[in-house]
Short mmCIF file of C-alpha atoms in Angstrom, two decimals:
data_model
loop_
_atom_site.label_atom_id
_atom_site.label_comp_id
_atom_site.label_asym_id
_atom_site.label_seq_id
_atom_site.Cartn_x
_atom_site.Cartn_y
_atom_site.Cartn_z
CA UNK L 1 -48.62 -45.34 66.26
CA UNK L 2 -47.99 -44.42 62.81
CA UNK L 3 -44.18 -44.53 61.05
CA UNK L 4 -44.46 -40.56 61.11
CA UNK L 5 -46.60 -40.12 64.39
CA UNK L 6 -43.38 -38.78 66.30
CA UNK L 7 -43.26 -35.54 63.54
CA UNK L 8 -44.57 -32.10 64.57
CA UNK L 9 -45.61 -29.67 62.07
CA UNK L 10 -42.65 -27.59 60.96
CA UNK L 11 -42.73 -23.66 61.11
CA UNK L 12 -44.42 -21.91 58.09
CA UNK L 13 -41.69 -20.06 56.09
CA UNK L 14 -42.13 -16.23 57.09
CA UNK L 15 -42.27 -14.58 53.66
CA UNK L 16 -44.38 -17.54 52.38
CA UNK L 17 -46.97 -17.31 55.54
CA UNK L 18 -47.48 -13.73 54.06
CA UNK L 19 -48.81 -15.11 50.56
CA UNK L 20 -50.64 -17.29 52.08
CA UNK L 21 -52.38 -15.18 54.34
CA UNK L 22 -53.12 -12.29 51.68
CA UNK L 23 -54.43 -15.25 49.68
CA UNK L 24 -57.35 -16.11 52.16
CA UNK L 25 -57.95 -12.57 52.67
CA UNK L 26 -61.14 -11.24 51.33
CA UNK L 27 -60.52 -7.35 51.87
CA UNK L 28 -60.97 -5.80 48.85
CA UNK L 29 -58.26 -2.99 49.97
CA UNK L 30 -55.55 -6.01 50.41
CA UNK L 31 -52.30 -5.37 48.87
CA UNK L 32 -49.20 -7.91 49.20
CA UNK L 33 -46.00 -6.68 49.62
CA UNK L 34 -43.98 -9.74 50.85
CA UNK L 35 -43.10 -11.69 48.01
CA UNK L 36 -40.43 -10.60 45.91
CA UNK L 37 -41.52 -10.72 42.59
CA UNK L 38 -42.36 -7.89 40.09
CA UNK L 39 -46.02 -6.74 39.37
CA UNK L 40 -47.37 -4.23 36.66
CA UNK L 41 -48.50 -1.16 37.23
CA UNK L 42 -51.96 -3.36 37.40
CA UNK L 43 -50.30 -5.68 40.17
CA UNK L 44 -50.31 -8.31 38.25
CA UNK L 45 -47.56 -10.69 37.41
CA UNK L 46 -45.20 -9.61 34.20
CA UNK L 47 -43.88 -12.05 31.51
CA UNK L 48 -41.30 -9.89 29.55
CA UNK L 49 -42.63 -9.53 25.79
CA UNK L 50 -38.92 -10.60 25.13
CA UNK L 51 -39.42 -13.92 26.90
CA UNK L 52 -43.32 -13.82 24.75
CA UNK L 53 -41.29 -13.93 21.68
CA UNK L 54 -38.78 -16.44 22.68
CA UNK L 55 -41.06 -18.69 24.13
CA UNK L 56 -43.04 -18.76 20.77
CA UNK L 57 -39.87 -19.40 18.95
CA UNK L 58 -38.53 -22.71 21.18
CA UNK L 59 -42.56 -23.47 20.88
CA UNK L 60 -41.85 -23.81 17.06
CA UNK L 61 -38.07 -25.46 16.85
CA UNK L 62 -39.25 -28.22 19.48
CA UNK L 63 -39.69 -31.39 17.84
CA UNK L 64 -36.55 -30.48 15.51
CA UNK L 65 -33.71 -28.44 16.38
CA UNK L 66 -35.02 -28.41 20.23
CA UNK L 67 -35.78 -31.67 21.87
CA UNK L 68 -36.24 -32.67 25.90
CA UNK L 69 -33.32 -34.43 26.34
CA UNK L 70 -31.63 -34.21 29.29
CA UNK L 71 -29.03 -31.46 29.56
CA UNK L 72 -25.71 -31.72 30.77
CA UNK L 73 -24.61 -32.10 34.33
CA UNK L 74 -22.82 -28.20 34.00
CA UNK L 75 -25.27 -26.70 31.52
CA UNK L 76 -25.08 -25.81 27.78
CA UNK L 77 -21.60 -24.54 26.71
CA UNK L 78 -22.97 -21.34 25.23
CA UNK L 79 -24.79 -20.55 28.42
CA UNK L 80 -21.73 -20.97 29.99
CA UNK L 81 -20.29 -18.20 27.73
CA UNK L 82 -23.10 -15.83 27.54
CA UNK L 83 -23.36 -15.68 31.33
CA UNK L 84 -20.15 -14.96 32.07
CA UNK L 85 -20.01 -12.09 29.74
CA UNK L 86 -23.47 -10.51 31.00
CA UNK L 87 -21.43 -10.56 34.44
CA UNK L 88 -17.75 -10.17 33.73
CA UNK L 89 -17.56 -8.45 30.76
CA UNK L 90 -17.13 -9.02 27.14
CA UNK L 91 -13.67 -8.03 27.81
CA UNK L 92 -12.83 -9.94 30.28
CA UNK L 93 -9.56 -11.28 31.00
CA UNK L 94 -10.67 -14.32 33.28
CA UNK L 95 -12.98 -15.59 30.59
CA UNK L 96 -10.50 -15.07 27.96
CA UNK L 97 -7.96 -16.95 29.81
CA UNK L 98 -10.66 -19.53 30.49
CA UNK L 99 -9.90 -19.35 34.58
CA UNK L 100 -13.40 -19.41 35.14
CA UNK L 101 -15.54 -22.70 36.23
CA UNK L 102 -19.37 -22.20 35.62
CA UNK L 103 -22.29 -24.45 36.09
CA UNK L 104 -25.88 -24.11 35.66
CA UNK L 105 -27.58 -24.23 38.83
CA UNK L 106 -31.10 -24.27 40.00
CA UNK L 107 -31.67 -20.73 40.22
CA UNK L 108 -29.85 -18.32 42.83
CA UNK L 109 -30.71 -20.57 45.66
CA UNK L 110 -29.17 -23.92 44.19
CA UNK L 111 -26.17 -21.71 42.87
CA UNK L 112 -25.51 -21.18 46.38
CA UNK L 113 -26.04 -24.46 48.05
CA UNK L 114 -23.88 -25.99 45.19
CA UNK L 115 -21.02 -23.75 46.66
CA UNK L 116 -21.74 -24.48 49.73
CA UNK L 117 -21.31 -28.29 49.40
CA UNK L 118 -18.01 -27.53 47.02
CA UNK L 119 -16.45 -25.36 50.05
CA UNK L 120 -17.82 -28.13 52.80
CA UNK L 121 -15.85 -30.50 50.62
CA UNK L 122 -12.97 -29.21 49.05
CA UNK L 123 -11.45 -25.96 50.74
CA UNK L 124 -9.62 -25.64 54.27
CA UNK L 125 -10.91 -25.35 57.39
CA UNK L 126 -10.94 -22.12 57.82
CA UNK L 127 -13.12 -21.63 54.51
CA UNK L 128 -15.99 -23.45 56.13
CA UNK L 129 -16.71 -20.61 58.49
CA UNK L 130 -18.66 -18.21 56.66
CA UNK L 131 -19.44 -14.20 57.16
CA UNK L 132 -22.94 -12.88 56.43
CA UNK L 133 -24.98 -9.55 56.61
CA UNK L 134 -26.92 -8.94 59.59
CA UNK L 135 -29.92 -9.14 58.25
CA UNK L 136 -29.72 -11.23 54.68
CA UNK L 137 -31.79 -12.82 52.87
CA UNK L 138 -33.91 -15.73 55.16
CA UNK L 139 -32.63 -18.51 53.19
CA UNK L 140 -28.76 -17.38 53.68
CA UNK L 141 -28.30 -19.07 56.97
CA UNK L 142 -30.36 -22.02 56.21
CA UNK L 143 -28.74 -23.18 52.79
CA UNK L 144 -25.08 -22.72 54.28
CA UNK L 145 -25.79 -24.56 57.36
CA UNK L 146 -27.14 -27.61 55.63
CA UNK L 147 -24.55 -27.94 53.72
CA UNK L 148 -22.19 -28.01 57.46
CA UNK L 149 -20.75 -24.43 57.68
CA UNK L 150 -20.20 -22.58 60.47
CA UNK L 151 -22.26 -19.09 60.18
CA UNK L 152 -21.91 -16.04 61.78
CA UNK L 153 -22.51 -12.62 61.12
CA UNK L 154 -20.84 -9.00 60.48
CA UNK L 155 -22.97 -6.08 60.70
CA UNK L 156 -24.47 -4.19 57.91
CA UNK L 157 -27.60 -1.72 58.51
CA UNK L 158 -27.58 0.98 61.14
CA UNK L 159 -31.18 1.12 62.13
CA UNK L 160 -30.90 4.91 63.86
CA UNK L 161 -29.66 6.15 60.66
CA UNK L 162 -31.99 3.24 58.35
CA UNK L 163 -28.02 3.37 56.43
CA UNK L 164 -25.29 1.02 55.99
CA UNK L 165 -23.37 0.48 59.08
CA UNK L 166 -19.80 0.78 57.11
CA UNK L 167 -17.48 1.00 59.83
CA UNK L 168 -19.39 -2.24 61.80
CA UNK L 169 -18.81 -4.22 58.57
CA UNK L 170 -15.34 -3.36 58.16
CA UNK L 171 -14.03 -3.96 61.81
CA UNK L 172 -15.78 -7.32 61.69
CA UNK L 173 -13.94 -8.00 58.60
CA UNK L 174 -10.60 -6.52 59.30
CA UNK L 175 -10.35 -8.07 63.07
CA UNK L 176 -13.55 -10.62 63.58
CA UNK L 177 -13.54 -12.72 60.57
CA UNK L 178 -10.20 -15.58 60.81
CA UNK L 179 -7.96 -15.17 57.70
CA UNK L 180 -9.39 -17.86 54.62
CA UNK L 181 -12.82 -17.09 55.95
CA UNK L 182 -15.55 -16.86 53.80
CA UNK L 183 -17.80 -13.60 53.28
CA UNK L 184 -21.15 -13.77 51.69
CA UNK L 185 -21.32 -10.47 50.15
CA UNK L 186 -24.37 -9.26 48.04
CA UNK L 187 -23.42 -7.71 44.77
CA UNK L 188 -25.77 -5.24 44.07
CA UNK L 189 -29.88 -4.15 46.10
CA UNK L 190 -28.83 -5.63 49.06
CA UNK L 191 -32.02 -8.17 50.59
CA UNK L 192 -33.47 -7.27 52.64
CA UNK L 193 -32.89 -3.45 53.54
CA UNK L 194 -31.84 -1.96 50.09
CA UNK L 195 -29.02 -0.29 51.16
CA UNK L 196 -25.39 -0.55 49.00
CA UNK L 197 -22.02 0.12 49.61
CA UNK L 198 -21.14 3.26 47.19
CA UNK L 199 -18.37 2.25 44.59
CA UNK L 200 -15.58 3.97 47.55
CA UNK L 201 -16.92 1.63 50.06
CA UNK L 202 -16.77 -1.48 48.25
CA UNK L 203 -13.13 -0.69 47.15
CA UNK L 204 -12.31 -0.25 50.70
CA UNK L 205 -14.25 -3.58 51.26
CA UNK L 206 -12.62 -5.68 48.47
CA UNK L 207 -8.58 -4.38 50.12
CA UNK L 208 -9.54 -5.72 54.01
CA UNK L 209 -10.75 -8.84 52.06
CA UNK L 210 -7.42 -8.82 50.30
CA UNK L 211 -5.61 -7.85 52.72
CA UNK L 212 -6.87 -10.70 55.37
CA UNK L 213 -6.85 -13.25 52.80
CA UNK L 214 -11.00 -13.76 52.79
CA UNK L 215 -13.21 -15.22 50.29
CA UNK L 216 -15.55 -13.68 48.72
CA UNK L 217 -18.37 -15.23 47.50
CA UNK L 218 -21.10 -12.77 45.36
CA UNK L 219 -24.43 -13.37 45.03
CA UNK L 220 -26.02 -11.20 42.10
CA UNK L 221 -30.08 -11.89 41.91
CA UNK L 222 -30.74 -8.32 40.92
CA UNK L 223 -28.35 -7.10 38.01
CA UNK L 224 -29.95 -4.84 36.35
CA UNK L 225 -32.88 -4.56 37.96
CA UNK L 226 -31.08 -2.27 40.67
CA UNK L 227 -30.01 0.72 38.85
CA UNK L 228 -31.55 -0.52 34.97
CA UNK L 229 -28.21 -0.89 34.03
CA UNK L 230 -26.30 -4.13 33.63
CA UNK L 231 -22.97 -2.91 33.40
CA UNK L 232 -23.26 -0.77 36.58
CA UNK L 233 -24.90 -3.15 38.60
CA UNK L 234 -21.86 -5.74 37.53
CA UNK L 235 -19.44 -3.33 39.58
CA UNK L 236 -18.74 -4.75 42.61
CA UNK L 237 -18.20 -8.36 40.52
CA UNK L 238 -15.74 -6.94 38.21
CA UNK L 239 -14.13 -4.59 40.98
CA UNK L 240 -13.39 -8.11 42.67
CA UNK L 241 -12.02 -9.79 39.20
CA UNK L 242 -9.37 -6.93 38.88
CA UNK L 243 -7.94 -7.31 42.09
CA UNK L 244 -7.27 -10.58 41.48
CA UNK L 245 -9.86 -12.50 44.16
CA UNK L 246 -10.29 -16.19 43.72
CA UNK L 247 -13.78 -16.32 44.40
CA UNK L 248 -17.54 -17.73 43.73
CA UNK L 249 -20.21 -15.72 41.48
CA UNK L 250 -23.88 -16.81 42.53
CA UNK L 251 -25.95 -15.33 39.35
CA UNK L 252 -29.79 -15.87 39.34
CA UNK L 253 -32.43 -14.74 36.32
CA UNK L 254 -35.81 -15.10 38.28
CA UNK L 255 -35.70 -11.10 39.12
CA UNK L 256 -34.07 -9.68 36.12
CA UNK L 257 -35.87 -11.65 33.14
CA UNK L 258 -38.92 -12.74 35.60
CA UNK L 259 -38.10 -16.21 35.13
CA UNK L 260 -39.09 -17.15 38.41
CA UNK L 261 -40.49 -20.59 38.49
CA UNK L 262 -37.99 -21.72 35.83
CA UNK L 263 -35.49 -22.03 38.27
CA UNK L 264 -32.41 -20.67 35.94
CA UNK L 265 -29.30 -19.85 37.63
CA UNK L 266 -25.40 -20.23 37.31
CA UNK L 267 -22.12 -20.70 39.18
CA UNK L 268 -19.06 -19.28 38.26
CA UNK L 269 -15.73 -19.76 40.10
CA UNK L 270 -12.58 -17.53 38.90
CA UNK L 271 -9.69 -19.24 39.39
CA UNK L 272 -6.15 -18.48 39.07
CA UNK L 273 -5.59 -20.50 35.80
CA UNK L 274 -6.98 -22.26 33.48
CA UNK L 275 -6.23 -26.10 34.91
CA UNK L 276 -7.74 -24.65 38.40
CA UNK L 277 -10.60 -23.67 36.70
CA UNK L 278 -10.86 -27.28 35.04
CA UNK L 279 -10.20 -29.15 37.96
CA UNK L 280 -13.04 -27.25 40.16
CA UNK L 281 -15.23 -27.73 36.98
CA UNK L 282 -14.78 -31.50 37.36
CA UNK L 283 -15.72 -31.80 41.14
CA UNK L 284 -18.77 -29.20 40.50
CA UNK L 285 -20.11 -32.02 38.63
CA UNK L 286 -19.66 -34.59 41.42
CA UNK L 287 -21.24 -31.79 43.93
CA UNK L 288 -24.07 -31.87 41.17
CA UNK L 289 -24.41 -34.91 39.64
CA UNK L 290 -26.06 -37.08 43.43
CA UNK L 291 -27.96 -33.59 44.12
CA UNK L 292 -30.48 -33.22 41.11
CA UNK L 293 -28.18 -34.96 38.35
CA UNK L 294 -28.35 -32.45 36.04
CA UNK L 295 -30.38 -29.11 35.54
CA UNK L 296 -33.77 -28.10 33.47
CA UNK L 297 -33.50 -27.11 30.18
CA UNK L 298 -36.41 -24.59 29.51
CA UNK L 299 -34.72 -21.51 31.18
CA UNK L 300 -31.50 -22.34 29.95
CA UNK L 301 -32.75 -21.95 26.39
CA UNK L 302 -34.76 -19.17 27.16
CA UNK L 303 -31.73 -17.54 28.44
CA UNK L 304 -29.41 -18.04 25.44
CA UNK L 305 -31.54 -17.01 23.16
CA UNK L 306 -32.36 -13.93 24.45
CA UNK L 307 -28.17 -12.93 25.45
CA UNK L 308 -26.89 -14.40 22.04
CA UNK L 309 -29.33 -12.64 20.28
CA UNK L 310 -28.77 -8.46 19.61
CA UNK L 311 -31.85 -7.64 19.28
CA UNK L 312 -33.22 -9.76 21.93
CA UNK L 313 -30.43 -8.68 24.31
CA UNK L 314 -31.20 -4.62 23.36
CA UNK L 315 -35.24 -5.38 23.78
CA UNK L 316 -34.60 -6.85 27.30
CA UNK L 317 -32.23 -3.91 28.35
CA UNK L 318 -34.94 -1.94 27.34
CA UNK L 319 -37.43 -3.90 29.04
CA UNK L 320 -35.49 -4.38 32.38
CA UNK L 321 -34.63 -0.43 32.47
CA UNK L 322 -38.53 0.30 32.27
CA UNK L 323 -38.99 -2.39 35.18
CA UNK L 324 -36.02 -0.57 37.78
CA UNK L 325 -37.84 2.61 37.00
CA UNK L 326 -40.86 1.96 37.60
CA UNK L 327 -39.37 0.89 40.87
CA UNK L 328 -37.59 4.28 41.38
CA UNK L 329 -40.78 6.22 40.66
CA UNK L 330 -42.78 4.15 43.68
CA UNK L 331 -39.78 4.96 45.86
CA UNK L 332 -39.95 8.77 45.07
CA UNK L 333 -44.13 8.45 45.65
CA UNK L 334 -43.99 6.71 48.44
CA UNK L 335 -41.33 9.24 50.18
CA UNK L 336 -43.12 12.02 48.66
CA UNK L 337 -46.74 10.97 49.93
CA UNK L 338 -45.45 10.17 53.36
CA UNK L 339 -43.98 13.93 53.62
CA UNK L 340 -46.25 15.95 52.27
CA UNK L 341 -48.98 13.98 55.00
CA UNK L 342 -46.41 15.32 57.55
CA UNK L 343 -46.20 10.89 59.24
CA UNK L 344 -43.52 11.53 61.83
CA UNK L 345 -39.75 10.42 61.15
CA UNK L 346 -37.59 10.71 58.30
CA UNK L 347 -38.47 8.88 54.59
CA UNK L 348 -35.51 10.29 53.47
CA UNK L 349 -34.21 6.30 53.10
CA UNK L 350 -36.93 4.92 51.39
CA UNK L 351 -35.62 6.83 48.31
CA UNK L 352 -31.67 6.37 49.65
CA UNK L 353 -32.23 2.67 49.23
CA UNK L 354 -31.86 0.67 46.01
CA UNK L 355 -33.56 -2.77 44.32
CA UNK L 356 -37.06 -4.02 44.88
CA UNK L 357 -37.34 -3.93 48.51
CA UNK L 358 -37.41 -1.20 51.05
CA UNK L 359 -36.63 -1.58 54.51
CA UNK L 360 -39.14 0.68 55.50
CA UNK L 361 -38.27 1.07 59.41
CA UNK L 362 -41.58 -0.16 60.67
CA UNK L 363 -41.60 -1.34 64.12
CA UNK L 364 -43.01 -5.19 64.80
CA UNK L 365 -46.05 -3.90 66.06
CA UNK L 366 -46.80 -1.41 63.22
CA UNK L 367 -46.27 -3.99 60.78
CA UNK L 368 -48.73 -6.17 62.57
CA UNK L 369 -51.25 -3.36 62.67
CA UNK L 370 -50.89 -2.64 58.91
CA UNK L 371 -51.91 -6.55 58.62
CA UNK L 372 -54.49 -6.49 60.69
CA UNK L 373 -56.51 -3.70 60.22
CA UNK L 374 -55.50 -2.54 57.04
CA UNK L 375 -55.11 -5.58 55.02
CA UNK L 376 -51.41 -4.93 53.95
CA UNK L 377 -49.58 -7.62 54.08
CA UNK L 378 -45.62 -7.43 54.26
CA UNK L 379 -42.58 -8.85 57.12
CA UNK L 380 -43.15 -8.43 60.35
CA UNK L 381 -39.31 -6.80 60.20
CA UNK L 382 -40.64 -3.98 58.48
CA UNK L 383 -39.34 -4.95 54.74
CA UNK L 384 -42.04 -4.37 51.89
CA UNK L 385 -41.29 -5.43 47.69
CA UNK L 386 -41.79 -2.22 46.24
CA UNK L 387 -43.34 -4.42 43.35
CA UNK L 388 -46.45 -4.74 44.91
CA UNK L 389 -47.12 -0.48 44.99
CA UNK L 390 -48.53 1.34 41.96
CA UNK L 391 -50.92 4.31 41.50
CA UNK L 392 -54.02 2.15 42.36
CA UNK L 393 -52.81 1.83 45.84
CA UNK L 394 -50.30 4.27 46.67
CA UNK L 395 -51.71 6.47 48.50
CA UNK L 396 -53.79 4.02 50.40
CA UNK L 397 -50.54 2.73 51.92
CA UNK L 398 -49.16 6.28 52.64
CA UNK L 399 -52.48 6.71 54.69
CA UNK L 400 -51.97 3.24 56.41
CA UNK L 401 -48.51 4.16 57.09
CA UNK L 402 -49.11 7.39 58.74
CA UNK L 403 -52.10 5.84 60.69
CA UNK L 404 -49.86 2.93 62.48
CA UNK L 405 -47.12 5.86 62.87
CA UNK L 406 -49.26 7.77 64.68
CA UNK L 407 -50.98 5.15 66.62
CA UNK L 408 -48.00 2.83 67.48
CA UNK L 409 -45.24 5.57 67.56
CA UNK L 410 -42.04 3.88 68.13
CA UNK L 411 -40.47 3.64 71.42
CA UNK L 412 -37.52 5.90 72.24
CA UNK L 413 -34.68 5.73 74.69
CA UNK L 414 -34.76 8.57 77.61
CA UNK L 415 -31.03 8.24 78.42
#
């Protein structure tokens, strides 16, 4: 008997079983639509020529004005800045009356798990229940479990209608969720079905929030990337600023600059005042500090360089815009290819949705048929990164599609 004899094998991660898989496949035909990470119109992986450029520049000012040093235990000052005013607003009030705490964080994910831990430690009772979409992202329930909060769920997507199911969310939030709850709310592209509140909606979302005293906290992976504009795709966080929420901003680069594996992220609580914002500042670091001690310094310099720069900051608008519409246009083909083939149903949502994924309405089995006999590789909940789609293989999936469809036609109710 060994010291680890008693361990079974743990499940293999859903979305990373799919890579996996495509990777030992040998079909030519094979296309991989479960990760969510961008791809040229090629398929293959994008480095922004903004990041190119950068890169070569900290490549030349290490060894003098660059070193590897370890960073902070919050981050760089001027990252501090920089981020809040890509999501908040040049203007805003709450960074110009400094009521806003912000730490760098390991990506989206450790933005949220460092949260998680601050709520588990510091806030009320009642804080460490917290609301999420039914469905989020996978990783959602996981992260705020293991930090010890309660989770539960409000719903979000109407599957009969592949649209958001508005008046499900806001009784669940207006008579389900306990006043000083928490509510995981995603700010803009909405993982995984792609569906958004419209500006209206959130409004009416942000005043049963207010009104039952919940917490919001916002997690933005995709500004920018959603709509190609930042400012737009900052709505819902600003909407939530000028009502006066308390709340926590999860902000993550790996979409929007396609700094994936560099792990850059922040945190950024708005307080009430200044001191708050201070004091939660100081026990961020003690969430931090025993967790990784303090975070990598590549992305971080990567990422002030590019928003304190003008130029930089114009080329990666310009950059990011090109990357949402290229997006949009798969959307429209996809919708477009899938109609004009006559595939039974409606693909009126595939263009209705937003962000890099689609929630495409599949059925279990369909999905495993596209797997299995057409090499397609996506979640078995029917959810495909629209990344993975250009004109090499388009049509190719609209011919899959409508081949499950037909064969595995979904199973309807008689009553």
């Amino acid at each position: 008997m060994g010291l680890f004899s008693g361990l079974t094998m743990a499940p293999t991660d859903p979305i990373l079983g799919t890579s996996l898989a495509f990777q030992a496949d040998t079909d030519p035909r094979k296309v991989n639509l479960g990760v969510g990470a961008y791809r040229t119109e090629d398929g293959k992986p994008y480095v922004l020529n903004v990041v190119l450029e950068t890169e070569a520049e900290i490549l030349k000012e290490t060894g003098t004005t660059i070193n590897k040093e370890y960073s902070t235990i919050d981050g760089p000052a001027a990252l501090k800045m920089l981020t809040q005013q890509l999501v908040f607003g040049e203007d805003s009030e709450a960074i110009k009356s400094n009521r806003i705490a912000s730490v760098q964080s390991l990506s989206g994910t450790g933005s949220l798990r460092v949260a998680a831990e601050f709520i588990k430690g510091h806030m009320k009772p009642e804080a460490h229940e917290i609301w999420i979409s039914d469905p989020t992202w996978a990783n959602h329930t996981a992260i705020f479990q293991k930090a010890g909060m309660t989770v539960k769920t409000y719903p979000y997507y109407k599957a009969e209608t592949r649209s958001l199911n508005f008046e499900g969310m806001m009784k669940a939030l207006s008579t389900d969720a306990k006043p000083g709850s928490t509510v995981l709310l995603h700010s803009c592209a909405h993982n995984p079905t792609g569906v958004d509140p419209t500006e209206e909606q959130w409004k009416e979302i942000a005043n049963v929030m207010k009104q039952r005293s919940l917490i919001p906290v916002l997690d933005s992976a995709y500004q920018g990337y959603a709509s190609g504009s930042l400012d737009k795709d900052a709505f819902t966080i600003r909407l939530f600023v000028s009502m006066g929420f308390e709340f926590y901003m999860c902000q993550s680069f790996a979409k929007n600059l396609g700094l994936y594996g560099e792990r850059i992220g922040m945190l950024h609580v708005v307080c009430n005042s200044a001191p708050q914002a201070d004091a939660v500042l100081s026990q961020l670091k003690l969430v931090i500090r025993p967790m990784y001690s303090s975070p990598p310094i590549h992305g971080a310099q990567l990422v002030m360089k590019i928003l304190g720069n003008e130029a930089r900051l114009s080329a990666w608008k310009k950059e990011l815009s090109g990357m949402a519409d290229r997006i949009l246009e798969v959307r429209s083909q996809l919708r477009a290819g899938l109609e004009k083939k006559g595939t039974p149903g409606t693909w009126r949502h595939i263009t209705d949705q937003i962000g890099m994924f689609s929630y495409t309405g599949l059925t279990t089995p369909q999905c495993e048929r596209l797997i299995k006999d057409h090499h397609i590789y996506l979640t078995k909940f029917g959810r495909i990164s629209l990344a993975g789609l250009n004109n090499g293989n388009i049509q190719y999936m609209v011919d899959s599609i409508d081949e499950v469809v037909r064969a595995l036609p979904p199973i309807t109710s008689k009553l």
